[in-house]
Coordinates of C-alpha atoms and ligand atoms in Angstrom, one line a residue:
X1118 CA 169.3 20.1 178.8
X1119 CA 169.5 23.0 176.3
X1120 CA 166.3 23.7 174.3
X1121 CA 166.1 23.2 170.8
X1122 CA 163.1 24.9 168.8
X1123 CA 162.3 24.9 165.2
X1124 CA 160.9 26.8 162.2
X1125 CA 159.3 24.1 159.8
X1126 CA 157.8 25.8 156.9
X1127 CA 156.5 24.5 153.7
X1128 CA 157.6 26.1 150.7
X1129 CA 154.9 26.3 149.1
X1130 CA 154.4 30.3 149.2
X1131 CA 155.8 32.9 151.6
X1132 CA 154.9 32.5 155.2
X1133 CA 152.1 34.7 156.3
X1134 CA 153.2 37.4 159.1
X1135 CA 151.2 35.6 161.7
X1136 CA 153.3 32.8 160.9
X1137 CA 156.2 34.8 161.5
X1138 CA 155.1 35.9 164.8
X1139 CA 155.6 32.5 165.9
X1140 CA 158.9 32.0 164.2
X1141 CA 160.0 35.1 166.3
X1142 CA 158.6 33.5 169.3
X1143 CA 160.7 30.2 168.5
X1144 CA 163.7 32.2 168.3
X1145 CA 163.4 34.7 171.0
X1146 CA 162.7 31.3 173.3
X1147 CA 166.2 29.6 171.6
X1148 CA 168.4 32.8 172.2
X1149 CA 166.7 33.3 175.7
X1150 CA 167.6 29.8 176.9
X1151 CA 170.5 30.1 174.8
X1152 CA 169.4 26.7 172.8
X1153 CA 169.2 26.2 169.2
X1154 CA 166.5 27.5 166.4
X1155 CA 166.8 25.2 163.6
X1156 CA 165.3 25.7 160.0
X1157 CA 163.6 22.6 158.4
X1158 CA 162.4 22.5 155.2
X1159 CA 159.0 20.6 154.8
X1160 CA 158.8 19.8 150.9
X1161 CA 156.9 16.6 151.5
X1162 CA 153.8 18.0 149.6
X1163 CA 154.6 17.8 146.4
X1164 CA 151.8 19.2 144.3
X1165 CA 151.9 22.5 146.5
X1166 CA 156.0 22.4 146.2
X1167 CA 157.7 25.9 144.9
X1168 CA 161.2 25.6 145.3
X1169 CA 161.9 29.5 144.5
X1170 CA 159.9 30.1 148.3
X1171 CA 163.1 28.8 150.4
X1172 CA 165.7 31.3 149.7
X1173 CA 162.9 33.9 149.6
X1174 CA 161.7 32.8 153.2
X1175 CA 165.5 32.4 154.4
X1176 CA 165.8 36.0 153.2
X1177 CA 162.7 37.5 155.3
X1178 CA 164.4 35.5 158.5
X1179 CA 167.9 37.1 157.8
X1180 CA 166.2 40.3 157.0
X1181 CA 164.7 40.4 160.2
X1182 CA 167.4 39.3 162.0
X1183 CA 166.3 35.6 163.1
X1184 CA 169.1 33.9 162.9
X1185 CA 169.2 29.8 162.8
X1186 CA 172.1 27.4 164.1
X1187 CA 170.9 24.8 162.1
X1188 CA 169.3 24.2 158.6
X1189 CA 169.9 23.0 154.9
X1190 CA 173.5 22.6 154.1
X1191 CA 175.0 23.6 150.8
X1192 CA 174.8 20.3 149.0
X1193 CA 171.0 20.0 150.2
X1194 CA 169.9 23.9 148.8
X1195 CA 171.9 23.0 145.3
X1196 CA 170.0 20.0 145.4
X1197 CA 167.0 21.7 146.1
X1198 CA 167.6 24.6 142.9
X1199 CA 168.3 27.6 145.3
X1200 CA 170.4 29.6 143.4
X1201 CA 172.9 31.3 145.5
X1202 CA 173.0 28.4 148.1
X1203 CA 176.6 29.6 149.4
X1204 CA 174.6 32.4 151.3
X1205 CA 172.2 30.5 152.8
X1206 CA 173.9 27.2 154.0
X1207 CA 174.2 26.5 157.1
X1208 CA 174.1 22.7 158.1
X1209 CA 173.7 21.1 161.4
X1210 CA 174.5 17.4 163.1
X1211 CA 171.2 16.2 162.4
X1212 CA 170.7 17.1 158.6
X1213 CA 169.8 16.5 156.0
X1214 CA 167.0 19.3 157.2
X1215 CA 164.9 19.3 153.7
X1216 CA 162.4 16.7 153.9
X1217 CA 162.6 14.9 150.6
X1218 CA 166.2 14.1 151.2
X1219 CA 165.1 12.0 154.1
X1220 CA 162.5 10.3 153.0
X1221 CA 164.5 6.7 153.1
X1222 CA 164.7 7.3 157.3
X1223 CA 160.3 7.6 157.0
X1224 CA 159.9 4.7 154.7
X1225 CA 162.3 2.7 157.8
X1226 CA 159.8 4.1 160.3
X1227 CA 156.3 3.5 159.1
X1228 CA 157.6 0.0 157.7
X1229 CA 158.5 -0.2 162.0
X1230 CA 155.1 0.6 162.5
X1231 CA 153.8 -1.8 160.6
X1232 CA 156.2 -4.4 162.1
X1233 CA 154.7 -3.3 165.3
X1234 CA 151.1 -3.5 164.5
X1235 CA 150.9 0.5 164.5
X1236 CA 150.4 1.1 161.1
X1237 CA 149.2 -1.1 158.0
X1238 CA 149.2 -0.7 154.2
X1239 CA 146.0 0.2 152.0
X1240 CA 145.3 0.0 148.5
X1241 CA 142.2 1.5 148.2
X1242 CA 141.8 3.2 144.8
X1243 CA 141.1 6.8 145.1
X1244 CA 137.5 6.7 143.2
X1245 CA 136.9 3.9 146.1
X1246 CA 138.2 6.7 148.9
X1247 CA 135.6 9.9 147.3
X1248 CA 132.4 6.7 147.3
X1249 CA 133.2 6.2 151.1
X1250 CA 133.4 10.5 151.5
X1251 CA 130.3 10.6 149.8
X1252 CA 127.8 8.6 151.4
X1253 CA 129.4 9.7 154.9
X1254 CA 128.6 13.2 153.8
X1255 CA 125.3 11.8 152.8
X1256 CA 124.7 10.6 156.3
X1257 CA 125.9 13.7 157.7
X1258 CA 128.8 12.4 159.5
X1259 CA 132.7 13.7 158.8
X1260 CA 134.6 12.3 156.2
X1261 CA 136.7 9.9 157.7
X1262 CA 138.7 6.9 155.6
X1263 CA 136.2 3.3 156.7
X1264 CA 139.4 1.4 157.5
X1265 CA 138.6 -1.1 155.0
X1266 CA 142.3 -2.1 154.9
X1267 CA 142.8 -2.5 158.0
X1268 CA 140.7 -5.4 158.7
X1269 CA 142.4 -7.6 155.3
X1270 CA 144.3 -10.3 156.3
X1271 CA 148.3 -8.9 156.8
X1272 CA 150.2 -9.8 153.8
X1273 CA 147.1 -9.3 151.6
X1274 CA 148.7 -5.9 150.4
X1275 CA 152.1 -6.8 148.8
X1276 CA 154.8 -3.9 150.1
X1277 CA 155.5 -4.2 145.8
X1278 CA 152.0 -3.3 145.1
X1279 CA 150.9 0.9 144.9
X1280 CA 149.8 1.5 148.4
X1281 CA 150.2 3.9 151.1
X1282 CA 151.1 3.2 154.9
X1283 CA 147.9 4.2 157.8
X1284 CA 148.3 5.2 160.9
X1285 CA 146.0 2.5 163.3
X1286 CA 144.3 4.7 165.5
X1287 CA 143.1 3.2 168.9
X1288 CA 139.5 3.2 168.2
X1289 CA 138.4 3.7 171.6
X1290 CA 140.2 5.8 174.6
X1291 CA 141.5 9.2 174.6
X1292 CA 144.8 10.7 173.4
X1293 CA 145.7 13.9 175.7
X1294 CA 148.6 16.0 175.8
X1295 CA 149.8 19.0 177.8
X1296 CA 150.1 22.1 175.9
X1297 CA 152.1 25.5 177.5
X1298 CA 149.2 27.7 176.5
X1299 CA 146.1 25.3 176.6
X1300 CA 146.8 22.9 179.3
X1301 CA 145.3 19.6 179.0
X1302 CA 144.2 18.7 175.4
X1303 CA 142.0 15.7 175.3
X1304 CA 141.0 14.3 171.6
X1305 CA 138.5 11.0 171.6
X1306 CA 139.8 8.2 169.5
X1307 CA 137.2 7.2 168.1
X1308 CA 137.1 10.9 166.2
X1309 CA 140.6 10.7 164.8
X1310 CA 141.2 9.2 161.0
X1311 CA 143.5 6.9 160.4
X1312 CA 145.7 8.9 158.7
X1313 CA 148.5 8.3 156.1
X1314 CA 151.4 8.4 157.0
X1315 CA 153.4 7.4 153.7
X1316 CA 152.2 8.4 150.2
X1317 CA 151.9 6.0 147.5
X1318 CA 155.2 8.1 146.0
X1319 CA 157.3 7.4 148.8
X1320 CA 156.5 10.7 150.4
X1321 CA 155.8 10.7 153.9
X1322 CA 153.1 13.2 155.4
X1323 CA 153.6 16.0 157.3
X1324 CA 152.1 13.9 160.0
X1325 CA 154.4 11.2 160.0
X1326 CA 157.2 13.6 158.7
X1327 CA 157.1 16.1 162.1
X1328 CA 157.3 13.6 164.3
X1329 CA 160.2 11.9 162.8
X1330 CA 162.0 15.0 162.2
X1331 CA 161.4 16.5 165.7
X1332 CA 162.8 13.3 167.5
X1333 CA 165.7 12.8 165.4
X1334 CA 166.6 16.4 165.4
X1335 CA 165.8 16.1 169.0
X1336 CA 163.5 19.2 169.0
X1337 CA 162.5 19.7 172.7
X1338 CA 159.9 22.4 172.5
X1339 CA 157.4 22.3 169.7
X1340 CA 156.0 25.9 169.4
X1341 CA 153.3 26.4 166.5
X1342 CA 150.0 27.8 165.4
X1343 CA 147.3 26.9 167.1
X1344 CA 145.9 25.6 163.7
X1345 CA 148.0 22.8 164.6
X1346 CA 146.0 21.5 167.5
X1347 CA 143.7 18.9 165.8
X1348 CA 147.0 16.9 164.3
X1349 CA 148.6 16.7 167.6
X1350 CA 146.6 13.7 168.5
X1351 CA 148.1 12.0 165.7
X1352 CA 151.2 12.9 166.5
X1353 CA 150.9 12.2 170.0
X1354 CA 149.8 8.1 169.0
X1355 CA 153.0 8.2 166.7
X1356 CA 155.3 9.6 169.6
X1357 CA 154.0 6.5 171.5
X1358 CA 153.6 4.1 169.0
X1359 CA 157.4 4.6 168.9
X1360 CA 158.2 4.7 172.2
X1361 CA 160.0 8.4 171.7
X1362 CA 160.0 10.9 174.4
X1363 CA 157.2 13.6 173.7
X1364 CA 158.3 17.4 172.8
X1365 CA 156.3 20.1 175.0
X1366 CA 153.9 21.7 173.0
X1367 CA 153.1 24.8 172.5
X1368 CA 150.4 26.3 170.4
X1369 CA 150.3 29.7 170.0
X1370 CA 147.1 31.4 169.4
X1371 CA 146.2 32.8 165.7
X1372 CA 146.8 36.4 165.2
X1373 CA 144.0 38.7 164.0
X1374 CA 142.1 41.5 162.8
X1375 CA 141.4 44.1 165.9
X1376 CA 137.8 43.1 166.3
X1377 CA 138.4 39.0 165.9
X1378 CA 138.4 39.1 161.8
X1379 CA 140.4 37.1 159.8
X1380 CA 143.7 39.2 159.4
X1381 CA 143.4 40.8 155.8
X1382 CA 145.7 42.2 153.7
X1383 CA 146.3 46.4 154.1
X1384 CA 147.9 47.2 150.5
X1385 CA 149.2 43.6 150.6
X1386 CA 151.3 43.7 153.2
X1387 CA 151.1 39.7 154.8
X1388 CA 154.4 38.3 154.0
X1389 CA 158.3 39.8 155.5
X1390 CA 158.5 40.9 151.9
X1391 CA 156.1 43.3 151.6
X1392 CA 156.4 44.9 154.6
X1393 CA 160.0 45.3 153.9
X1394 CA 159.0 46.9 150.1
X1395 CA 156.4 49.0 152.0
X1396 CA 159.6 50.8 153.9
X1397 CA 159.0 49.1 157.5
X1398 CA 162.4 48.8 159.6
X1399 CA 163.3 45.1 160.5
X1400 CA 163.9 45.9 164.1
X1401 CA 160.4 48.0 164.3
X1402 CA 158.9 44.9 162.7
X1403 CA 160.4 42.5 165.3
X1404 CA 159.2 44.6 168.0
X1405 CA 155.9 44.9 166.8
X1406 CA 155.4 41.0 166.3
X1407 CA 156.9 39.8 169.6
X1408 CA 154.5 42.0 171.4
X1409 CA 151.1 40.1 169.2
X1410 CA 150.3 38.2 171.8
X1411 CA 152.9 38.2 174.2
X1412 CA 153.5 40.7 177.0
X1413 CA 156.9 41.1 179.1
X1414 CA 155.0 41.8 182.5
X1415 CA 151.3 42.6 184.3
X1416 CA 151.0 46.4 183.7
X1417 CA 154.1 46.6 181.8
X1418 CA 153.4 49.8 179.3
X1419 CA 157.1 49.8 177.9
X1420 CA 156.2 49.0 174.4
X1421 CA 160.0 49.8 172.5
X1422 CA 162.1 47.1 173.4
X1423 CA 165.7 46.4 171.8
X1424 CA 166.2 42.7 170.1
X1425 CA 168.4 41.9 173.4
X1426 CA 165.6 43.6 176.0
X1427 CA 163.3 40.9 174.3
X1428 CA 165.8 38.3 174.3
X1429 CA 166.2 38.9 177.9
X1430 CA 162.4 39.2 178.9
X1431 CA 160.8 36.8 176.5
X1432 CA 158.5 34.3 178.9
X1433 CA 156.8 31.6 176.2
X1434 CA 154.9 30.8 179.8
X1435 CA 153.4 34.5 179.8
X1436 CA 151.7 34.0 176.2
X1437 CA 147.9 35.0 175.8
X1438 CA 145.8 32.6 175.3
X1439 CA 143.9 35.0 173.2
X1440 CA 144.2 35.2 169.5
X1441 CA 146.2 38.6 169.4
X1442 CA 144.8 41.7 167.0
X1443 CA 147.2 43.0 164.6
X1444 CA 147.0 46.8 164.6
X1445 CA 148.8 48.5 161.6
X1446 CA 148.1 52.0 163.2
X1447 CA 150.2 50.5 166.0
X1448 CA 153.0 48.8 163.7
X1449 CA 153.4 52.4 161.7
X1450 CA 153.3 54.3 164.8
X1451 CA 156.2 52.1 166.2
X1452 CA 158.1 52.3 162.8
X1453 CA 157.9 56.1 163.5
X1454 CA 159.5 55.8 166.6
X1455 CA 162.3 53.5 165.4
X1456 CA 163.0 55.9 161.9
X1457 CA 163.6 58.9 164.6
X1458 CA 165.6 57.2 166.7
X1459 CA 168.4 56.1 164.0
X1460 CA 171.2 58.4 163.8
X1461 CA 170.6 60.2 160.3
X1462 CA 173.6 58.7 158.9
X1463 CA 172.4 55.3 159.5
X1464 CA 168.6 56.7 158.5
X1465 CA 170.4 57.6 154.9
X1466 CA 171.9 54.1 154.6
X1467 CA 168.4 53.0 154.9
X1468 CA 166.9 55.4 152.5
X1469 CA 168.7 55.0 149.7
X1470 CA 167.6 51.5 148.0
X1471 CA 164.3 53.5 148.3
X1472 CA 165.3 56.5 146.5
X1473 CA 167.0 54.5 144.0
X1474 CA 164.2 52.1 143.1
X1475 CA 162.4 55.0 142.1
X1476 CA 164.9 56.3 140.0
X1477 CA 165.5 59.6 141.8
X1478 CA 169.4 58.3 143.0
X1479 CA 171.4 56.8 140.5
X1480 CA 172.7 53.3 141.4
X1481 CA 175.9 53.5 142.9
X1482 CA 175.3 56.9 144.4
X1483 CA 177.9 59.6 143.6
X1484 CA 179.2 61.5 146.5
X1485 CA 177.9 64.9 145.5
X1486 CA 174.4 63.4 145.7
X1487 CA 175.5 61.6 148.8
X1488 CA 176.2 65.2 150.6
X1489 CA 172.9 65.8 149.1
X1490 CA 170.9 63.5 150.9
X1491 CA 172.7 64.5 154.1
X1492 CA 171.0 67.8 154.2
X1493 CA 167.4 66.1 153.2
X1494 CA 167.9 63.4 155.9
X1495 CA 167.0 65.4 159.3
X1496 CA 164.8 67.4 157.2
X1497 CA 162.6 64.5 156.6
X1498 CA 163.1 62.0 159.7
X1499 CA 160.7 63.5 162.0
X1500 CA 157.8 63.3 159.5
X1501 CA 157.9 59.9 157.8
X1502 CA 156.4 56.6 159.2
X1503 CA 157.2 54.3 156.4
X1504 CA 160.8 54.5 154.1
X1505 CA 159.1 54.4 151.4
X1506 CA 157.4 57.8 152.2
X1507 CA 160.4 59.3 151.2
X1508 CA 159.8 59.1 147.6
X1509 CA 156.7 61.9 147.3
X1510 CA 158.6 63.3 150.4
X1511 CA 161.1 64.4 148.5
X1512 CA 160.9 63.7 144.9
X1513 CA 161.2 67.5 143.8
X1514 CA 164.8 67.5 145.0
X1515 CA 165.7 65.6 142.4
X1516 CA 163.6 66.1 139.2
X1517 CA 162.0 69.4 137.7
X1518 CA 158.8 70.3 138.7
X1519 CA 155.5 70.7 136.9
X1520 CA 154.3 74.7 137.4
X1521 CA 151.4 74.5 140.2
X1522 CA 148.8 75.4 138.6
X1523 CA 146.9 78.6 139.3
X1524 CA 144.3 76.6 141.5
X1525 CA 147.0 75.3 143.7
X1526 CA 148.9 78.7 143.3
X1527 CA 146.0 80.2 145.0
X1528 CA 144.9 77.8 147.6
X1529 CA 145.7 80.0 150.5
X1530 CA 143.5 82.9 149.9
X1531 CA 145.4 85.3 147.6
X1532 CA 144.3 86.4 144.7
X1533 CA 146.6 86.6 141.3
X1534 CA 147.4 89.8 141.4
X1535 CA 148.4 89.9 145.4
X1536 CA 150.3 86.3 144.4
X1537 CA 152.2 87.6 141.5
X1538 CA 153.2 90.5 143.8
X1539 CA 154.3 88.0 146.4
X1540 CA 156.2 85.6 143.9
X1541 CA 157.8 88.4 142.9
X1542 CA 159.4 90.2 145.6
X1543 CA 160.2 87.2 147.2
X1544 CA 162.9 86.0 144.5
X1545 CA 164.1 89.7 145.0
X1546 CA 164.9 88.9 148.2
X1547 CA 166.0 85.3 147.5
X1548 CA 168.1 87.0 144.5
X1549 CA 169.7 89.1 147.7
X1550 CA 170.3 86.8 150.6
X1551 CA 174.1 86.9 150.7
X1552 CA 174.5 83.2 151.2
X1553 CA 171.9 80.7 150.3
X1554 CA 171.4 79.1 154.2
X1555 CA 168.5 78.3 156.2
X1556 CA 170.1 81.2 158.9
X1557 CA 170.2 84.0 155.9
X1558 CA 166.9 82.7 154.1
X1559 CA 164.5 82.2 156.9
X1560 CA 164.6 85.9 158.7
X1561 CA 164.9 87.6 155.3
X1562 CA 161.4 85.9 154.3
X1563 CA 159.9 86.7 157.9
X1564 CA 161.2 90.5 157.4
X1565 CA 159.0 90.2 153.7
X1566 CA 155.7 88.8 155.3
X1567 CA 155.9 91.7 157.6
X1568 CA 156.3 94.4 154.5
X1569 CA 153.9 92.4 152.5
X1570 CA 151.4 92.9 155.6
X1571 CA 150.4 89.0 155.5
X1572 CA 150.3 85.6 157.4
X1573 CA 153.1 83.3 157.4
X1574 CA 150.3 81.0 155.8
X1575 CA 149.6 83.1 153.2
X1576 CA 153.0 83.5 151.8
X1577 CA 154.9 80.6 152.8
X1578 CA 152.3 78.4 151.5
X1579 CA 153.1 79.9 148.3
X1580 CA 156.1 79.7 148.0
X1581 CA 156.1 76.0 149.3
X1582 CA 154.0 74.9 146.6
X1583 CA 155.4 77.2 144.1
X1584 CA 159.0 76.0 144.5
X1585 CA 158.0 71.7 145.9
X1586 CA 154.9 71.5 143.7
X1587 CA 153.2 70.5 147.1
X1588 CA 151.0 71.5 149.9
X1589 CA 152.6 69.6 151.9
X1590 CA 156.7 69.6 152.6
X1591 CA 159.7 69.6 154.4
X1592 CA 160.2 72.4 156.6
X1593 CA 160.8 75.5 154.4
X1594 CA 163.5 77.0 154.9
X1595 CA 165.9 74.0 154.8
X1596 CA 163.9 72.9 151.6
X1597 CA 165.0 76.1 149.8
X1598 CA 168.4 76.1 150.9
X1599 CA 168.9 72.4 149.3
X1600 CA 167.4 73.2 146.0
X1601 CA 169.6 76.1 145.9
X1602 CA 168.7 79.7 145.0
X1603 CA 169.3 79.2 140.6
X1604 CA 166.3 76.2 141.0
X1605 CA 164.3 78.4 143.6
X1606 CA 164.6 81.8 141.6
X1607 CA 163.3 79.6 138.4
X1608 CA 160.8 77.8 140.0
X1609 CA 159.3 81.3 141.8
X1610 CA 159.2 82.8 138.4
X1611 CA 157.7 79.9 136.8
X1612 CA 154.8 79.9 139.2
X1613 CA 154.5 83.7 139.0
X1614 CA 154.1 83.1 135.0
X1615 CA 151.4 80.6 135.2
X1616 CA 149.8 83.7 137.6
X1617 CA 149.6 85.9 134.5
Ligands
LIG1409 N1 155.2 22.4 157.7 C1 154.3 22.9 158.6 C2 153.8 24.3 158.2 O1 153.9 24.5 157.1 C3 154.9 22.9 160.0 C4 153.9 22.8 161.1 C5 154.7 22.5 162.4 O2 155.3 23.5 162.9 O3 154.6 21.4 162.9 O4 153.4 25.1 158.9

């Protein structure tokens, strides 16, 4: 039997990147056991409901390269308000796969339930639900609903009166389940609420929602967070209530903070969005979040593996049972590895919107710029970790330069006179240089420091900062050759002016 796995978010806000971690897991377990990932939609709360999360959150998938076989159809994401549903839709045989277009197929089941003695309506008042809360919470025990309803004689609730449906939870005996990662799970009755299964709106709960939705999709492997764990019992009761073949579970631990914490957000990077707007690659990002938890063999210290190296490795049976700690150091030092390792062309491609969002390329790029940004490329891939580091990388390419002030002029040791002096007979030599390469510039300045009798420091760190405006740059020679010896002469005499 092929396996069929699924990614069941709420829209109700972008998923949080430990979330994602277990979407990737879901999908590297489909593609290795060449099954099927699906994409529900879970829109059954309706307070918490924003519609504009799905195409954002079908974006981050497709971004990252987590494909699904089966999910909202076009008629379904009109429905729903996505604008632009022709690029998302995808449809399956068991759709509709948003939630609130099913909810007639719910309603059928927990009426079933009912029927079968499983379930029973209740018309407490919500003022009458918070009493029962509060004196429990004076006695110190959980809040738990007092099953008031369930004891009333069983048409005392008309189905035409308000009322929601309640799951009847054994009160004694134990509900257990096997879990992949946790192994026996054990959950005493008598602790678990009878919980609702249908809203007084005709909206099921998630509780009674999953269950129907993972039969009738005919989910076989249901991998989630761990946060999930205390629901299973319910769903468990429902699975046999109904006489439905359970799923395998498999609850995959939390991810962290290295040290345990609660994962926080560095410069607000928690969702696929802003990692992506903080210039992260999607395959770096892929490879990074497979390995949170997950590792393809005892002593294995390969940690750069290809989409199809983890397609082919991925073990959902080798998962920690750890919560797993989510190292940015490691994340950027991995991005690192994956910028170098594009061909520069390809490193350009993915440049670009990054450049251009900050206004230094005009939008569509013209081909002289283009050529351009094919001499900056291998200038710059060896030093950046993030895209986005382009920008103060490189921004003095593109727009004029403040003059460094004399502070800055002087950082390396000089004083004005001596700098002047430098500034000075360096443009001579630039001014000379028969052709403006990196091969004519570079041992023409090296002949200079040796005349001028200083360190490379001394006077390349001059000129860098005299001609980039920074301390800091692409290597030097290449720099000057792309800015091209009319902006280098000016900016050399600029900085020899503010010397004065
Ligand atoms: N809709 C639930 C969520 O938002 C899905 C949980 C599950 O995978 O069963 O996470």
């Amino acid at each position: 039997m092929s396996v069929r796995v699924r990614f069941a978010p709420s829209p109700t806000g972008e998923p949080h990147i430990g979330n994602v971690r277990t979407v990737v897991f879901n999908w590297l377990f489909a593609r290795k056991m060449g099954g099927q990932f699906i994409l529900r939609i879970e829109d059954t709360d309706r307070v918490r409901y924003q519609p504009e999360t799905i195409p954002v959150i079908m974006e981050g998938l497709r971004w990252l390269g987590l494909d699904w076989d089966e999910g909202p159809g076009l008629e379904e994401l009109k429905r729903a308000g996505v604008e632009n549903a022709e690029a998302y839709a995808v449809g399956g045989p068991y759709g509709p796969y948003i939630q609130s277009e099913r909810l007639p197929l719910y309603k059928q089941v927990a009426e079933e339930l009912i029927a079968a003695g499983w379930a029973y309506r209740c018309n407490c008042t919500p003022e009458r639900l918070e009493e029962v809360r509060q004196a429990q919470r004076a006695r110190g025990q959980p809040p738990m609903y007092d099953r008031h309803c369930r004891y009333l004689p069983p048409d005392a609730i008309s189905p035409d009166e308000p009322h929601v449906i309640r799951l009847k939870v054994p009160l004694t005996g134990r509900t257990v389940f096997q879990d992949v990662i946790r192994g026996e799970v054990v959950f005493e009755n008598a602790g678990i609420d009878d919980q609702v299964l249908l809203k007084s709106d005709g909206f099921p709960t998630y509780h009674l929602a999953v269950v129907v939705d993972d039969h009738s999709m005919k989910v076989t492997h249901v991998i989630r967070g761990d946060d999930w764990v205390p629901s299973t019992p319910k769903h468990v009761l429902l699975y046999q209530a109904l006489g439905w073949e359970m799923p395998v579970f498999c609850h995959v631990p939390l991810v962290t903070m290295p040290g345990g914490k609660k994962l926080a957000k560095r410069a607000g990077a928690t969702s696929i969005t802003e990692f992506r707007k903080q210039g992260y690659l999607a395959e770096a990002l892929l490879n990074f979040l497979a390995l949170l938890g997950w590792a393809p063999g005892e002593g294995e210290t390969q940690e750069i593996f290809s989409r199809e190296e983890l397609i082919e490795r991925f073990d959902l049976y080798r998962v920690n049972r750890a919560p797993a700690a989510f190292s940015y150091d490691k994340l950027d030092w991995m991005n690192g590895v994956y910028i170098r390792s594009l061909s520069s062309d390809e490193l350009l491609e993915r440049l670009l919107p990054f450049w251009q969002e900050a206004g230094l390329v005009p939008v569509p790029c013209p081909p002289e710029t283009r050529a351009v940004l094919r001499r900056i490329v291998p200038l710059i891939q060896e030093r950046i970790k993030h895209l986005t580091d382009v920008v103060e990388m490189t921004d003095f390419f593109f727009v004029d330069i403040a003059p460094p002030s004399a502070e800055q002029l002087l950082a390396q040791g000089l004083d004005a006179e001596k700098a002047r002096e430098v500034l000075r007979r360096t443009r001579a030599v630039l001014a000379d240089v028969p052709e403006f390469s990196e091969e004519a510039i570079e041992p023409s300045l090296r002949a200079l420091v040796e005349e001028l009798g200083l360190s490379n420091r001394q006077v390349f760190g001059l000129i860098r900062i005299a001609t980039t405006g920074k301390a800091v740059s692409p290597p030097l020679f290449g720099t000057l050759s792309i800015l091209g010896r009319e902006r280098v002469l000016a900016r050399l005499e600029a900085a020899e002016r503010q010397l004065m």
